[in-house]
Backbone as CSV, one residue per row, in Angstrom:
resi,resn,N_x,N_y,N_z,CA_x,CA_y,CA_z,C_x,C_y,C_z
1,GLN,-3.427,4.367,14.677,-2.711,4.552,14.015,-3.077,3.254,12.675
2,VAL,-2.948,4.597,11.352,-3.136,4.049,9.939,-1.717,4.079,9.453
3,GLN,-2.014,2.478,8.683,-0.590,2.367,8.308,-0.913,2.306,6.524
4,LEU,-0.172,2.678,5.540,-0.179,2.208,4.391,0.618,1.439,3.499
5,ALA,0.410,0.968,2.582,1.524,0.203,1.986,1.434,0.173,0.516
6,GLU,1.788,0.475,-0.411,1.828,-0.004,-1.759,2.645,-0.913,-2.458
7,SER,1.519,-1.582,-3.569,2.037,-2.754,-4.325,1.720,-2.527,-5.681
8,GLY,2.256,-3.151,-6.684,2.324,-3.578,-8.193,3.169,-2.529,-9.169
9,GLY,4.508,-2.022,-8.138,5.266,-1.656,-9.117,6.362,-2.595,-9.956
10,GLY,6.990,-2.304,-10.654,8.255,-3.175,-11.517,8.670,-2.147,-12.664
11,LEU,9.453,-3.299,-13.181,10.082,-2.643,-14.635,9.206,-2.926,-15.910
12,VAL,8.927,-2.046,-16.805,7.952,-2.507,-17.770,8.900,-1.355,-18.931
13,GLN,8.560,-1.721,-19.897,9.100,-0.674,-21.389,7.460,0.724,-21.478
14,ALA,8.552,1.773,-22.053,8.006,2.384,-22.614,6.591,2.056,-23.593
15,GLY,5.143,2.658,-23.027,3.904,2.213,-23.942,3.401,1.364,-22.969
16,ASP,3.923,0.465,-21.754,3.324,-0.656,-21.211,2.289,0.401,-20.503
17,SER,1.188,-0.905,-19.609,0.710,-0.266,-18.519,0.881,-0.616,-17.302
18,LEU,0.776,-0.288,-16.034,1.052,-0.723,-14.883,-0.150,-0.149,-13.691
19,ARG,-0.580,-0.943,-12.504,-1.141,-1.125,-11.752,-0.869,-0.598,-10.783
20,LEU,-0.797,0.264,-9.707,-0.494,0.206,-8.057,-1.595,0.563,-7.525
21,SER,-1.407,-0.314,-5.943,-2.128,-0.346,-5.031,-1.539,-0.208,-4.008
22,CYS,-2.727,0.234,-2.993,-2.201,1.403,-1.447,-3.229,0.355,-0.977
23,THR,-3.354,-0.442,0.365,-4.148,-1.052,1.015,-4.280,-0.312,2.253
24,SER,-5.140,0.129,3.153,-4.845,0.599,4.557,-4.822,-0.737,5.518
25,SER,-4.216,-0.233,7.038,-4.618,-1.062,7.993,-4.496,0.061,9.213
26,GLY,-4.715,-0.916,9.858,-4.724,-0.662,11.519,-6.235,0.327,11.553
27,ARG,-6.020,1.400,12.343,-7.429,1.457,12.792,-8.131,1.960,11.122
28,ALA,-9.547,1.901,11.617,-10.989,2.453,10.485,-10.203,3.580,9.822
29,TYR,-10.048,3.377,8.186,-9.572,4.334,7.745,-10.417,4.847,6.078
30,ASN,-11.662,5.485,5.994,-12.079,5.530,4.743,-13.020,7.500,5.066
31,GLY,-13.191,7.793,3.393,-13.494,9.018,3.711,-12.669,9.969,3.935
32,ALA,-11.241,9.661,3.923,-10.351,11.002,3.628,-9.885,10.942,2.392
33,ALA,-9.451,12.190,2.332,-9.074,12.374,0.658,-7.405,11.706,0.706
34,MET,-7.276,11.368,-0.559,-6.093,10.428,-0.340,-5.045,10.685,-1.873
35,GLY,-3.834,10.322,-1.964,-3.013,10.936,-3.348,-2.110,9.901,-3.164
36,TRP,-1.891,9.930,-4.882,-0.357,9.573,-5.177,0.908,10.455,-5.185
37,PHE,1.771,10.022,-4.700,3.128,11.360,-5.100,4.431,10.091,-5.372
38,ARG,5.066,10.814,-6.291,6.267,10.089,-6.912,7.604,11.160,-6.308
39,GLN,8.968,10.198,-6.328,10.086,10.904,-5.832,11.133,10.202,-7.207
40,ALA,11.870,11.121,-8.244,12.739,10.195,-8.686,13.875,11.121,-8.333
41,PRO,15.334,10.201,-8.494,16.340,10.391,-7.856,17.229,11.666,-8.048
42,GLY,17.266,12.460,-7.386,17.967,14.021,-7.533,16.635,14.939,-7.219
43,LYS,15.253,14.630,-7.278,14.199,15.543,-7.619,13.662,15.538,-5.743
44,GLU,12.262,16.515,-5.972,11.702,16.663,-4.967,10.468,15.809,-5.235
45,ARG,9.869,15.207,-4.044,8.708,14.687,-3.601,7.119,15.447,-4.969
46,GLU,6.862,14.791,-6.123,5.942,15.647,-6.732,4.534,15.241,-6.504
47,PHE,3.015,15.235,-6.694,2.097,15.246,-6.623,1.812,14.473,-7.877
48,VAL,1.111,13.490,-8.064,0.778,12.548,-9.167,-0.824,12.796,-9.296
49,ALA,-1.562,12.382,-8.186,-3.013,11.748,-8.742,-3.651,12.482,-7.265
50,GLY,-5.010,12.382,-7.114,-5.660,13.052,-5.599,-7.192,12.422,-6.111
51,LEU,-7.660,11.781,-5.034,-8.806,12.271,-4.558,-9.307,12.407,-3.768
52,SER,-10.798,13.141,-3.737,-11.226,13.741,-2.252,-11.789,12.907,-1.770
53,GLY,-12.239,13.279,-0.436,-12.741,12.067,0.532,-14.016,11.757,-0.423
54,THR,-14.724,11.867,-0.497,-16.054,11.699,-0.724,-15.754,10.766,-2.501
55,GLY,-14.899,10.791,-3.185,-14.530,10.402,-4.440,-15.338,11.395,-4.982
56,GLY,-15.354,12.270,-5.216,-16.361,13.550,-6.108,-15.017,13.958,-7.143
57,VAL,-13.815,14.480,-6.305,-13.200,15.417,-7.009,-12.047,14.758,-7.204
58,THR,-11.012,14.476,-8.265,-10.002,13.865,-8.562,-8.863,14.908,-9.801
59,ASP,-7.508,15.234,-9.210,-7.402,15.617,-9.830,-5.588,15.015,-10.194
60,TYR,-4.866,15.920,-11.255,-3.783,15.263,-11.428,-2.722,15.980,-12.435
61,ALA,-1.041,15.309,-12.181,-1.171,16.598,-12.424,-0.584,16.829,-14.005
62,ASN,-0.038,17.912,-14.593,-0.284,17.835,-15.480,0.682,16.540,-16.799
63,SER,1.890,16.385,-16.123,2.633,15.399,-16.638,2.035,13.904,-17.111
64,VAL,0.813,14.071,-16.424,0.065,12.608,-16.408,-1.728,12.572,-16.437
65,LYS,-1.652,13.346,-17.134,-3.267,13.513,-17.603,-3.556,12.492,-19.067
66,GLY,-4.731,11.783,-18.525,-4.973,11.678,-19.730,-4.220,10.173,-19.629
67,ARG,-3.346,9.821,-18.932,-2.470,8.460,-18.906,-2.614,7.632,-17.824
68,PHE,-2.735,7.967,-16.628,-2.869,8.012,-15.436,-4.599,7.931,-14.784
69,THR,-4.870,7.210,-14.023,-6.385,7.283,-13.612,-6.443,6.774,-12.232
70,ILE,-6.607,7.590,-10.951,-6.763,7.565,-9.640,-8.548,6.716,-9.591
71,SER,-8.603,5.995,-8.139,-9.464,4.977,-7.805,-9.236,4.679,-6.201
72,ARG,-10.954,4.065,-5.876,-10.616,3.393,-4.327,-11.835,2.704,-4.261
73,GLU,-11.404,2.084,-3.539,-12.245,1.076,-2.905,-12.367,1.140,-1.502
74,SER,-13.656,1.362,-0.852,-13.890,1.934,0.381,-14.350,1.240,1.165
75,ASP,-14.336,0.434,2.301,-14.458,-0.152,3.132,-14.665,0.010,4.628
76,TYR,-14.395,-0.728,5.309,-13.851,-0.541,6.743,-12.764,0.049,6.378
77,ASN,-11.844,-0.038,5.529,-10.546,0.415,5.338,-10.652,0.631,3.595
78,THR,-9.396,1.640,3.496,-9.357,2.085,1.751,-8.640,1.037,1.042
79,LYS,-8.602,0.764,-0.471,-8.257,0.314,-1.137,-8.010,1.949,-2.334
80,LEU,-6.519,2.333,-2.445,-6.108,2.947,-3.476,-5.273,2.291,-4.735
81,HIS,-6.150,2.916,-5.834,-5.682,2.687,-7.197,-4.880,3.628,-8.021
82,LEU,-3.838,3.252,-8.616,-3.245,4.279,-10.067,-3.099,3.529,-10.806
83,GLN,-3.734,3.624,-11.900,-3.614,2.769,-12.905,-2.999,3.588,-14.464
84,MET,-1.699,3.144,-14.192,-1.182,3.943,-15.298,-0.611,3.479,-16.882
85,THR,-0.863,3.615,-17.911,-0.986,3.600,-19.317,0.099,4.344,-19.746
86,SER,0.514,3.657,-21.162,1.401,4.699,-21.859,2.758,5.037,-21.092
87,LEU,3.318,4.380,-20.177,3.967,4.909,-19.243,5.221,4.919,-20.534
88,LYS,6.040,6.649,-19.338,7.223,6.719,-20.381,8.658,6.790,-19.205
89,PRO,9.645,6.682,-20.066,10.987,6.958,-19.078,10.702,8.146,-17.946
90,GLU,10.373,8.691,-18.215,10.067,10.057,-17.199,9.320,9.878,-15.905
91,ASP,8.615,8.373,-16.363,7.789,8.239,-14.874,8.482,7.882,-14.028
92,THR,9.775,7.107,-14.319,10.317,6.085,-13.470,10.439,7.244,-12.098
93,ALA,10.292,6.637,-10.866,10.495,7.091,-9.351,10.090,6.103,-9.077
94,VAL,10.089,6.288,-7.426,8.918,5.779,-6.498,8.176,6.409,-6.092
95,TYR,6.849,5.825,-6.171,5.501,5.878,-6.097,5.370,5.982,-4.366
96,PHE,4.702,6.626,-4.541,3.896,6.860,-2.627,2.545,7.011,-2.299
97,CYS,1.898,6.274,-1.709,0.864,6.714,-1.432,0.355,7.508,0.061
98,ALA,-0.748,8.231,-0.288,-0.720,9.165,1.036,-1.777,9.865,1.226
99,GLY,-2.639,9.634,2.487,-3.437,9.867,2.780,-3.655,11.067,4.067
100,ARG,-4.376,11.883,4.007,-4.987,13.126,4.809,-5.749,12.250,6.067
101,THR,-6.211,13.580,6.587,-7.030,13.392,8.017,-8.557,13.973,7.648
102,GLY,-8.162,14.671,6.306,-9.703,15.973,6.079,-10.071,14.934,5.166
103,THR,-10.883,15.761,4.530,-11.538,15.223,3.052,-11.709,16.088,1.842
104,LEU,-10.401,17.260,2.148,-10.312,18.094,0.508,-9.397,17.472,0.361
105,LEU,-9.142,17.439,-1.000,-8.313,17.280,-1.986,-7.046,18.002,-1.928
106,GLU,-5.590,17.827,-1.886,-4.667,18.624,-1.510,-3.687,18.385,-2.378
107,THR,-2.780,18.903,-3.167,-1.855,18.586,-3.851,-0.218,18.729,-3.027
108,GLN,-0.103,19.314,-2.082,1.066,19.624,-0.881,1.573,18.231,0.061
109,THR,3.061,17.494,-0.456,3.125,17.265,0.510,2.806,17.149,1.763
110,GLN,3.330,18.235,2.518,2.737,18.487,3.949,1.265,18.244,4.031
111,LYS,0.186,18.662,3.714,-1.049,17.986,3.809,-1.267,17.091,4.154
112,TYR,-0.513,15.417,3.969,-0.613,14.435,4.214,0.305,14.098,5.101
113,THR,-0.534,13.449,6.379,-0.394,13.044,7.163,0.082,11.248,7.601
114,TYR,0.167,10.211,6.487,-0.705,9.137,6.273,0.819,8.512,5.315
115,TRP,1.489,8.196,4.844,2.820,7.953,3.867,3.196,6.170,4.301
116,GLY,3.127,5.521,2.732,3.882,4.127,2.608,4.826,4.300,2.342
117,GLN,5.409,3.265,2.287,7.401,3.043,2.098,7.386,3.305,0.709
118,GLY,6.560,3.207,-0.322,7.010,3.202,-1.460,6.715,2.364,-2.571
119,THR,6.467,2.123,-3.546,6.743,1.248,-4.756,7.781,2.022,-6.108
120,GLN,8.918,1.108,-6.212,9.870,1.271,-7.135,9.106,1.348,-8.845
121,VAL,8.732,2.099,-9.606,8.428,1.925,-11.090,9.484,2.078,-12.035
122,THR,10.188,1.968,-13.010,11.134,1.552,-13.833,10.481,1.475,-15.156
123,VAL,10.475,2.887,-15.949,10.288,2.707,-17.498,11.073,2.492,-18.282
124,SER,11.390,2.058,-19.138,12.543,1.616,-19.891,12.233,2.207,-21.218
125,SER,12.894,2.911,-22.015,12.925,3.414,-23.163,13.138,2.083,-24.270
């Protein structure tokens, strides 16, 4: 089984930067597509950024393009990062790391098998 654990959330001011990380554990996990999702209070969980299994394809939600960057370090296990800059109050949400069993990048939550517990990001105005 694969476990994912996020870290790096916190309270920041508008315009600040924050870096989220997600570390896999359990059995070996690398070469699969992974992504970041977020869920604000009263809203559906939404796709933020994703990375294909090879790392050659990335995708971002329109709302974060140009501000967020997804990256990965792969070894026996995987460490996924989300560099967030120029943060806005509307970026406030719980951010989740997610992993697929396949290599294709997907944006739908139901395509992901493994999920972390989430980390809170709060951006004050």
